[in-house]
PDB file of C-alpha atoms in Angstrom:
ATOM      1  CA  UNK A  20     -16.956  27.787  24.310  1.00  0.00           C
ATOM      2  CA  UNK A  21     -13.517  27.469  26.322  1.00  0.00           C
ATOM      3  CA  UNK A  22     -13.156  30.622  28.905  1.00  0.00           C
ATOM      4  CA  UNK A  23     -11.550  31.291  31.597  1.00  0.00           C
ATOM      5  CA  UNK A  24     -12.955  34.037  33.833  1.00  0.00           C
ATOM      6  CA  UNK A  25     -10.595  36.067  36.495  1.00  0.00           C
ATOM      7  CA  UNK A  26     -11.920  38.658  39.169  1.00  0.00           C
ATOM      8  CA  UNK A  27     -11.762  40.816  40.490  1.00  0.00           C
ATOM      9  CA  UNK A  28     -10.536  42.370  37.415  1.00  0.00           C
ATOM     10  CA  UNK A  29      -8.775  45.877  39.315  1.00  0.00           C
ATOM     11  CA  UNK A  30      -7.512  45.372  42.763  1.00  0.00           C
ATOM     12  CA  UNK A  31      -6.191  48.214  45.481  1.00  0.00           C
ATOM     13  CA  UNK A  32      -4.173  47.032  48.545  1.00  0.00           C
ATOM     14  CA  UNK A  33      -3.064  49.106  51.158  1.00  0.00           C
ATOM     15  CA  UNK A  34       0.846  47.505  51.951  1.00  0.00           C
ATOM     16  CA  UNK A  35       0.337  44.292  54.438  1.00  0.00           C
ATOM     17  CA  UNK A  36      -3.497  43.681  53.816  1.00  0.00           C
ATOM     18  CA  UNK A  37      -4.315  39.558  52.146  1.00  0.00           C
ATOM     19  CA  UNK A  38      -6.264  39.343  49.380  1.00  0.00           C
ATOM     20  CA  UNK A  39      -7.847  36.214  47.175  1.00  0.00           C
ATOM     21  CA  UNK A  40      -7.902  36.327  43.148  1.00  0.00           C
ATOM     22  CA  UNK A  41     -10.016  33.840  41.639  1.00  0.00           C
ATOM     23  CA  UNK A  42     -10.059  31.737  38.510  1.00  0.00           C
ATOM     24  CA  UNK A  43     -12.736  30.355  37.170  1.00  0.00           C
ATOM     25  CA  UNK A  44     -13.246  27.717  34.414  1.00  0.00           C
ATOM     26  CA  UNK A  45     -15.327  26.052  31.857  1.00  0.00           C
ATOM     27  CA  UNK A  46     -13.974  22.762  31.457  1.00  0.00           C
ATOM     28  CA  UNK A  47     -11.593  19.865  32.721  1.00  0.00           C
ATOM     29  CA  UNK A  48      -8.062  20.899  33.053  1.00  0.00           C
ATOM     30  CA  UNK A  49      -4.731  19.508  32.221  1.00  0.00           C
ATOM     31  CA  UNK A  50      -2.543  22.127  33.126  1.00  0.00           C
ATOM     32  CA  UNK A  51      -3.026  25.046  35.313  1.00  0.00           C
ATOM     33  CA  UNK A  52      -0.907  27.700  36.324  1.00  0.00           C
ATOM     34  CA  UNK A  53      -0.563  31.544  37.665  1.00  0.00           C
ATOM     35  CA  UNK A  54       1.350  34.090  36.473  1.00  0.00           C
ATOM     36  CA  UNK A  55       2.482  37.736  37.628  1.00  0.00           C
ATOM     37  CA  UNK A  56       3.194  40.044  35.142  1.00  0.00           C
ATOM     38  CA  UNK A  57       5.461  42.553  36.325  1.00  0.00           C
ATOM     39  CA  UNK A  58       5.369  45.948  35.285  1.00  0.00           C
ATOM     40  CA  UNK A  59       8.204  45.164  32.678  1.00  0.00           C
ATOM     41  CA  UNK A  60       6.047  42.557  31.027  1.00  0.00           C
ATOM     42  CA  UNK A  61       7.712  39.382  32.134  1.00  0.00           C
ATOM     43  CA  UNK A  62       5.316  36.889  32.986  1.00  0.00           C
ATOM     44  CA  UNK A  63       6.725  35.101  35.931  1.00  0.00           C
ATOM     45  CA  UNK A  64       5.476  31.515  37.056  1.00  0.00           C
ATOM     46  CA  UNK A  65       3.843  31.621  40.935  1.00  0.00           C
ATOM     47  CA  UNK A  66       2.133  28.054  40.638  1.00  0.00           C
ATOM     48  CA  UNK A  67       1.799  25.082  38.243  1.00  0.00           C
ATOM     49  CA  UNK A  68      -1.755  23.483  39.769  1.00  0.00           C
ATOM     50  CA  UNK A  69      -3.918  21.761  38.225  1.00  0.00           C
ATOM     51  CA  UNK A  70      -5.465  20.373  41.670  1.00  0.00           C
ATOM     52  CA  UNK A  71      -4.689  20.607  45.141  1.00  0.00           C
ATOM     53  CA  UNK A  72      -3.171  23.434  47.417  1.00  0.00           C
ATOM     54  CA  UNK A  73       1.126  24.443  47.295  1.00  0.00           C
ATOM     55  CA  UNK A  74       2.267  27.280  49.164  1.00  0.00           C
ATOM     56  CA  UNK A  75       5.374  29.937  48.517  1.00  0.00           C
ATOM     57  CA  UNK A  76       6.113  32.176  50.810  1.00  0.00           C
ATOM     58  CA  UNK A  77       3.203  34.722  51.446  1.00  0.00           C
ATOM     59  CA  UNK A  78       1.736  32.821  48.305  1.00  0.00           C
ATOM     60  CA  UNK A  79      -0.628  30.489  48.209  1.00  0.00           C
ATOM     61  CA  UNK A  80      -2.701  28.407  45.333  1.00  0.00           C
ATOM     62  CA  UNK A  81      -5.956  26.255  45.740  1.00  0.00           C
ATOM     63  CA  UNK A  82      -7.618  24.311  42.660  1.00  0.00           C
ATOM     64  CA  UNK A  83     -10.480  22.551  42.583  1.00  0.00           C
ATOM     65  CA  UNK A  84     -10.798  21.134  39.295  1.00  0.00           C
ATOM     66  CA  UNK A  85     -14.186  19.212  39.898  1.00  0.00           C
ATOM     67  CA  UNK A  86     -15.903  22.751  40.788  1.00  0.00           C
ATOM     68  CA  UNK A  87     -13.621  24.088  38.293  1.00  0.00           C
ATOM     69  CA  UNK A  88     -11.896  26.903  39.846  1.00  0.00           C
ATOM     70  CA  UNK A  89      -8.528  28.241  41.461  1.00  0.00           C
ATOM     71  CA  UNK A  90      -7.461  30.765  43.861  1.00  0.00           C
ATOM     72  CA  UNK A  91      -4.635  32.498  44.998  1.00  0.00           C
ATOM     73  CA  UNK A  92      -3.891  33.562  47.720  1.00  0.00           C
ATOM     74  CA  UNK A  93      -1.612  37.300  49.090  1.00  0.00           C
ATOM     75  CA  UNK A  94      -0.803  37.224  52.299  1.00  0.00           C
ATOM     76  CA  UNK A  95       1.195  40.378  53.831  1.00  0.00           C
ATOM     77  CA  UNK A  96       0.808  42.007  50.638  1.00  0.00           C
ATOM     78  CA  UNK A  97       3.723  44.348  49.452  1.00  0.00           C
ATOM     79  CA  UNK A  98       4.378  47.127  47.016  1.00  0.00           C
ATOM     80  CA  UNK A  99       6.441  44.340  44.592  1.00  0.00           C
ATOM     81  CA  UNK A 100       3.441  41.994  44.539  1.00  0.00           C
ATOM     82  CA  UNK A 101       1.677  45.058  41.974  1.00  0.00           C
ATOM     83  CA  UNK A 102       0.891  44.272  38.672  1.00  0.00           C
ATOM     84  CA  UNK A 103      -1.009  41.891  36.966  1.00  0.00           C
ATOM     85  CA  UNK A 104      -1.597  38.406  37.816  1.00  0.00           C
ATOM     86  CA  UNK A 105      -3.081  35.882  35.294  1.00  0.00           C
ATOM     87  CA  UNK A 106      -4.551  32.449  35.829  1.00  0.00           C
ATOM     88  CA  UNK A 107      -3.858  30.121  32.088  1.00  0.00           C
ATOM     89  CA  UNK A 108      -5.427  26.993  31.513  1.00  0.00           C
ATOM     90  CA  UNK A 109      -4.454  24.253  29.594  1.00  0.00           C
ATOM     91  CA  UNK A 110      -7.352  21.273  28.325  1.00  0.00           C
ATOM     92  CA  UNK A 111      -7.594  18.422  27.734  1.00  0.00           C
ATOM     93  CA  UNK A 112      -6.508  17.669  24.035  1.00  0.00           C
ATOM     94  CA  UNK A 113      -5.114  21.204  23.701  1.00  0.00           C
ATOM     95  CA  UNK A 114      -1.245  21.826  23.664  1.00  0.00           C
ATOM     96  CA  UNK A 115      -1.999  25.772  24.304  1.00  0.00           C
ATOM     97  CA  UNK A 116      -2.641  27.727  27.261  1.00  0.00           C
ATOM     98  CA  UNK A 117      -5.950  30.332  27.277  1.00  0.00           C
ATOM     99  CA  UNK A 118      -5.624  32.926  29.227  1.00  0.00           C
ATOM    100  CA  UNK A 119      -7.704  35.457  31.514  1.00  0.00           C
ATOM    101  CA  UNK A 120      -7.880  38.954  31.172  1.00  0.00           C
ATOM    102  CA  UNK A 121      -6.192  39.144  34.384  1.00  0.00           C
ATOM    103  CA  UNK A 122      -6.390  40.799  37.955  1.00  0.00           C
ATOM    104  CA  UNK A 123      -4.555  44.295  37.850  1.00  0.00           C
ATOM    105  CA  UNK A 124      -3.184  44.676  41.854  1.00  0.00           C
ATOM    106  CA  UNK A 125      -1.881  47.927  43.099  1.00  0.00           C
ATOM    107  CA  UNK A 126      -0.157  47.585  46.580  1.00  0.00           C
ATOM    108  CA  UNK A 127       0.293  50.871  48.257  1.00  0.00           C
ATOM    109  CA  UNK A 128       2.615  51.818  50.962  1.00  0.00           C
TER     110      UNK A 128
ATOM    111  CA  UNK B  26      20.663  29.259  28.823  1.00  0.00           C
ATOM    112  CA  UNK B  27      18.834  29.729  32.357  1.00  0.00           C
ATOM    113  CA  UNK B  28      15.573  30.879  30.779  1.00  0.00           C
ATOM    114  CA  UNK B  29      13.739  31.579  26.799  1.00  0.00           C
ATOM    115  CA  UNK B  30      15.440  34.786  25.357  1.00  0.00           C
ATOM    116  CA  UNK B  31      13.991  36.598  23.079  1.00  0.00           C
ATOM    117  CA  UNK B  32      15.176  39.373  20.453  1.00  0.00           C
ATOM    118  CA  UNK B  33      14.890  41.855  19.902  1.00  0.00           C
ATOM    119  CA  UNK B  34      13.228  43.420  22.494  1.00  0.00           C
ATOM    120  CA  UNK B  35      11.448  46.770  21.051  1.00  0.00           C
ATOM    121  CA  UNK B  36      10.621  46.719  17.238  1.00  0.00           C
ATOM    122  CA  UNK B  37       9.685  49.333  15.430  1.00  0.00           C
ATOM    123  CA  UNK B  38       8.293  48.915  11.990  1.00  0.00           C
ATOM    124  CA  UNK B  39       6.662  50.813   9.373  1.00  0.00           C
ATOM    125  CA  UNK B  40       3.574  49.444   7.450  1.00  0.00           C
ATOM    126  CA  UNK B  41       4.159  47.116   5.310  1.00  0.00           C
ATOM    127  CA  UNK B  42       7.599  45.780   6.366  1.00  0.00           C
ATOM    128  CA  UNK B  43       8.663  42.343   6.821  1.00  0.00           C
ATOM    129  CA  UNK B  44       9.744  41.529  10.440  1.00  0.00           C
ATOM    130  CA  UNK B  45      11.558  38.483  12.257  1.00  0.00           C
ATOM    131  CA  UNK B  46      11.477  37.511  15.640  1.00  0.00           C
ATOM    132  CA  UNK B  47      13.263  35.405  17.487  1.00  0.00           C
ATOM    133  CA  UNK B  48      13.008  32.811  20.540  1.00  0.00           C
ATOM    134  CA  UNK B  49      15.779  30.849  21.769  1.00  0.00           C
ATOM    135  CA  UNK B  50      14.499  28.508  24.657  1.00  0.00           C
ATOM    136  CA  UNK B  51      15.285  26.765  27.393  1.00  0.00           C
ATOM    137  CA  UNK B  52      17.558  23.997  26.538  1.00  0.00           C
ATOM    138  CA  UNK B  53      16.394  20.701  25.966  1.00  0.00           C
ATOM    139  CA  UNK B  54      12.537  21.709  26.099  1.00  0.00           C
ATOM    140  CA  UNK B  55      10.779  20.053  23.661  1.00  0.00           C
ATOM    141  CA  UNK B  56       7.205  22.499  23.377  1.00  0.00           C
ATOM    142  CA  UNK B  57       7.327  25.615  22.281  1.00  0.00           C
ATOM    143  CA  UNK B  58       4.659  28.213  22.024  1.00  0.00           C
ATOM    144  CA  UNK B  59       4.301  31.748  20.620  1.00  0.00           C
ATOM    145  CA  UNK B  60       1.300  34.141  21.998  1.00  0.00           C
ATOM    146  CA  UNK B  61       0.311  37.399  21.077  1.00  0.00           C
ATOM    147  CA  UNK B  62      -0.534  40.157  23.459  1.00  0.00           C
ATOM    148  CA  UNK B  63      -2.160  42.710  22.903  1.00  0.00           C
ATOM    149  CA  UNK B  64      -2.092  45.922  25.443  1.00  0.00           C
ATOM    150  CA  UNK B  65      -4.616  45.219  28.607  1.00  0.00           C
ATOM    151  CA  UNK B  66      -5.271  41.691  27.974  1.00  0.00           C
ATOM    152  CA  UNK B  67      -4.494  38.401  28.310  1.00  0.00           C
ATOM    153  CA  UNK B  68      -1.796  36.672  25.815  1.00  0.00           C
ATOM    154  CA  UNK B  69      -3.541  34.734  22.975  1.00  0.00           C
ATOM    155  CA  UNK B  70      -1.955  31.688  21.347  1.00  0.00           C
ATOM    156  CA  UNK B  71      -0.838  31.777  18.205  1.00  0.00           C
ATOM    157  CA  UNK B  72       1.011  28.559  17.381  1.00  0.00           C
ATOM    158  CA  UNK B  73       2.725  25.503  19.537  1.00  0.00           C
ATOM    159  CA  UNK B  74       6.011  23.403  18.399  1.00  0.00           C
ATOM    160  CA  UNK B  75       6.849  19.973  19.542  1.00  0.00           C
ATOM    161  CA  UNK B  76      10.651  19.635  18.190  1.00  0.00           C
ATOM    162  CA  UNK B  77      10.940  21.084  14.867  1.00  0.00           C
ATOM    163  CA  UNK B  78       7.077  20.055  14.109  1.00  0.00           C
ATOM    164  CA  UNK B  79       4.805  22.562  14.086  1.00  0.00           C
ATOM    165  CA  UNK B  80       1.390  21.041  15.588  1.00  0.00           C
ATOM    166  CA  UNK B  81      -0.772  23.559  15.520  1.00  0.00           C
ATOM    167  CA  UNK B  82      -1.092  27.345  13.893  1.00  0.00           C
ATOM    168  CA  UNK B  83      -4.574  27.748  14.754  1.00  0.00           C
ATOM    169  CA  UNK B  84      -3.902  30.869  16.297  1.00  0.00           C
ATOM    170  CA  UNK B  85      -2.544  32.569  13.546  1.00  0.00           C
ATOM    171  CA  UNK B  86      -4.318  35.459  12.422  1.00  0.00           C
ATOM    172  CA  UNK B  87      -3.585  35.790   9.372  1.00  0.00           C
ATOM    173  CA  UNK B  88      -1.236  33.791   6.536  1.00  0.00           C
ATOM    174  CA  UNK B  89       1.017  36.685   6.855  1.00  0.00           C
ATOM    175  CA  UNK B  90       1.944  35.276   9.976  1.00  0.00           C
ATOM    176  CA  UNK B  91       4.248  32.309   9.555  1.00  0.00           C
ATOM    177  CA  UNK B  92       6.551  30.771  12.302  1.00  0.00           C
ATOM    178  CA  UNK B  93       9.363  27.821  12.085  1.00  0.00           C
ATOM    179  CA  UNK B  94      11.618  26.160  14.189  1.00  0.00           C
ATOM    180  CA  UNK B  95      13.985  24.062  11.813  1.00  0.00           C
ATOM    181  CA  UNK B  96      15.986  22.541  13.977  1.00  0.00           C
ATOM    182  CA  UNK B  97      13.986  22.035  17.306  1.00  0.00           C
ATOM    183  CA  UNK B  98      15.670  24.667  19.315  1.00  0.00           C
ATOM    184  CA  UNK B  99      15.275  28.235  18.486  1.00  0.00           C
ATOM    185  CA  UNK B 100      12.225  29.579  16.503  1.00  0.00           C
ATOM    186  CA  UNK B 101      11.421  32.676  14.271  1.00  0.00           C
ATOM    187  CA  UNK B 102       7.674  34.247  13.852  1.00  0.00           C
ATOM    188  CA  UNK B 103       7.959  36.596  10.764  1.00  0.00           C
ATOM    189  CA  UNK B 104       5.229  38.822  10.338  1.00  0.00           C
ATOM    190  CA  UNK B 105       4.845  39.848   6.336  1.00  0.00           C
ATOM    191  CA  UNK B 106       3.890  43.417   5.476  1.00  0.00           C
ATOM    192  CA  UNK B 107       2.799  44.424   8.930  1.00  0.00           C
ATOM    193  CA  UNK B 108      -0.126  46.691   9.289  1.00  0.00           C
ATOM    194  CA  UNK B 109      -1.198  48.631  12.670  1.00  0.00           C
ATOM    195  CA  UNK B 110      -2.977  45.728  14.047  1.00  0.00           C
ATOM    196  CA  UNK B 111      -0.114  43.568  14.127  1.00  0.00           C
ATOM    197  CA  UNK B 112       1.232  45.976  17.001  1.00  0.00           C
ATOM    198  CA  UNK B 113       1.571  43.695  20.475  1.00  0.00           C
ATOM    199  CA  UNK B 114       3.891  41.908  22.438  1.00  0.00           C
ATOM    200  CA  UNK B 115       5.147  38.913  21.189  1.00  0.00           C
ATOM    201  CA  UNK B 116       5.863  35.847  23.611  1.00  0.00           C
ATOM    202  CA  UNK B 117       7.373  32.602  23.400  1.00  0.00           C
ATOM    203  CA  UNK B 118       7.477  30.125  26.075  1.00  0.00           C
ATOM    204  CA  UNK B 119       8.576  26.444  26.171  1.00  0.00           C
ATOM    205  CA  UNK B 120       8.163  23.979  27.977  1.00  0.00           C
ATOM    206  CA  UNK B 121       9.224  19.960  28.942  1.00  0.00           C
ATOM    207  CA  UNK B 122       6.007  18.853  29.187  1.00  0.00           C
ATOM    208  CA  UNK B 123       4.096  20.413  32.147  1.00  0.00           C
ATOM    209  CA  UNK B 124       4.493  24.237  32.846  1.00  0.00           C
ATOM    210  CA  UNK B 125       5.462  26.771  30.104  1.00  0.00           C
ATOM    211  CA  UNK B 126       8.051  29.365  30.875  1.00  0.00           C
ATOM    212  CA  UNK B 127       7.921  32.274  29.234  1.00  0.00           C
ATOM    213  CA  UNK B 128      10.470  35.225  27.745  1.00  0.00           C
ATOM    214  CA  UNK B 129      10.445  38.592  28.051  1.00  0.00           C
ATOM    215  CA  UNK B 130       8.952  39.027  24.886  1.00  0.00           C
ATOM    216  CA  UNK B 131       9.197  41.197  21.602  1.00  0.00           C
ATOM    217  CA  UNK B 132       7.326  44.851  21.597  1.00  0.00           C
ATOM    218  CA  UNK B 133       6.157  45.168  18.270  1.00  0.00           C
ATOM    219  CA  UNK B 134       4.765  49.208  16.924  1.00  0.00           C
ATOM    220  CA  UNK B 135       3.788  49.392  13.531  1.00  0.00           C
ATOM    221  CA  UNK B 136       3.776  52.773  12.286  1.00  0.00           C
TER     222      UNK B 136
END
């Protein structure tokens, strides 16, 4: 079946360390992106990537759909990157994004 | 409007009520999406929109859900004498083709 696997599933940063979330997939994708869902429950867009590497800021995004997987990337973490972040896929054929259970970060000071 | 509003933002409703929900998107997007979230996991889809179409209700978990979007802009999911399991944040996102942007969604408690 379609699933979409995220780890680690709890994070704990101390403020300015880098850490790598990863996304991992059963299937060709049409549409990928990452979310962060701040503590208020807006899910805010980091990357739309279905392939290939972008970079924002201290935020960074690899795919590679043939080994069907993505990463991202903190850098320099800070106490506003906390929450949870959430890698959604969208397949081929499918207008509807599945989601992962997520990567819960806590970034202390 | 800049990004997809939704209203309200906290419901509370007691079992067996009716309840409406509304998304008003971003202007001009064509796709829009409503996902269910329930607390410490990942939003689930429930139904997708291409204009005033409705393409898909797969997701729908019951027919007590039922969603519509009559005029291709703005969209209402009514949920029909809600029970406890119904409580979860509502989304809505739309979208032009590519990524989907999401609101701020509806908290929904059923009492």
């Amino acid at each position: 079946g379609i699933q979409v696997e995220q780890s680690p599933p709890d994070l704990i940063l101390q403020e300015g360390a880098n850490s790598t979330l990863r996304c991992n997939f059963s299937d060709s994708v049409n549409n990928l992106q990452w979310f962060h869902q701040n503590p208020w429950g807006q899910l805010i867009n980091l990357f739309y990537i279905p392939s290939g590497t972008k970079q924002n800021g201290r935020l960074s995004a690899t795919t590679v759909a043939t080994e069907r997987y993505s990463l991202l990337y903190i850098s320099s973490s800070q106490t506003t990157d906390s929450g949870v972040y959430f890698c959604a896929v969208e397949y081929y054929n499918f207008n509807k994004f599945y989601f992962g259970s997520g990567t819960k970060l806590n970034v202390k000071p | 409007g800049a990004g997809v509003s939704q209203s309200p933002r906290y419901k509370v409703a007691k079992r067996g009520q009716d309840v409406a929900l509304r998304c008003d998107p971003i202007s001009g997007h064509v796709s829009l999406f409503w996902y269910q979230q329930a607390l410490g996991q990942g939003p689930e889809f429930l139904t997708y929109f291409q204009n005033e179409a409705q393409l898909d209700k797969s997701g729908l978990p019951s027919d007590r859900f039922f969603a519509e979007r009559p005029e291709g802009s703005v969209s209402t999911l009514k949920i029909q004498r809600t029970q406890q399991e119904d409580s979860a944040v509502y989304l809505c996102a739309s979208s032009l083709g590519t990524e989907q942007y999401f609101g701020p969604g509806t908290r929904l408690t059923v009492t």
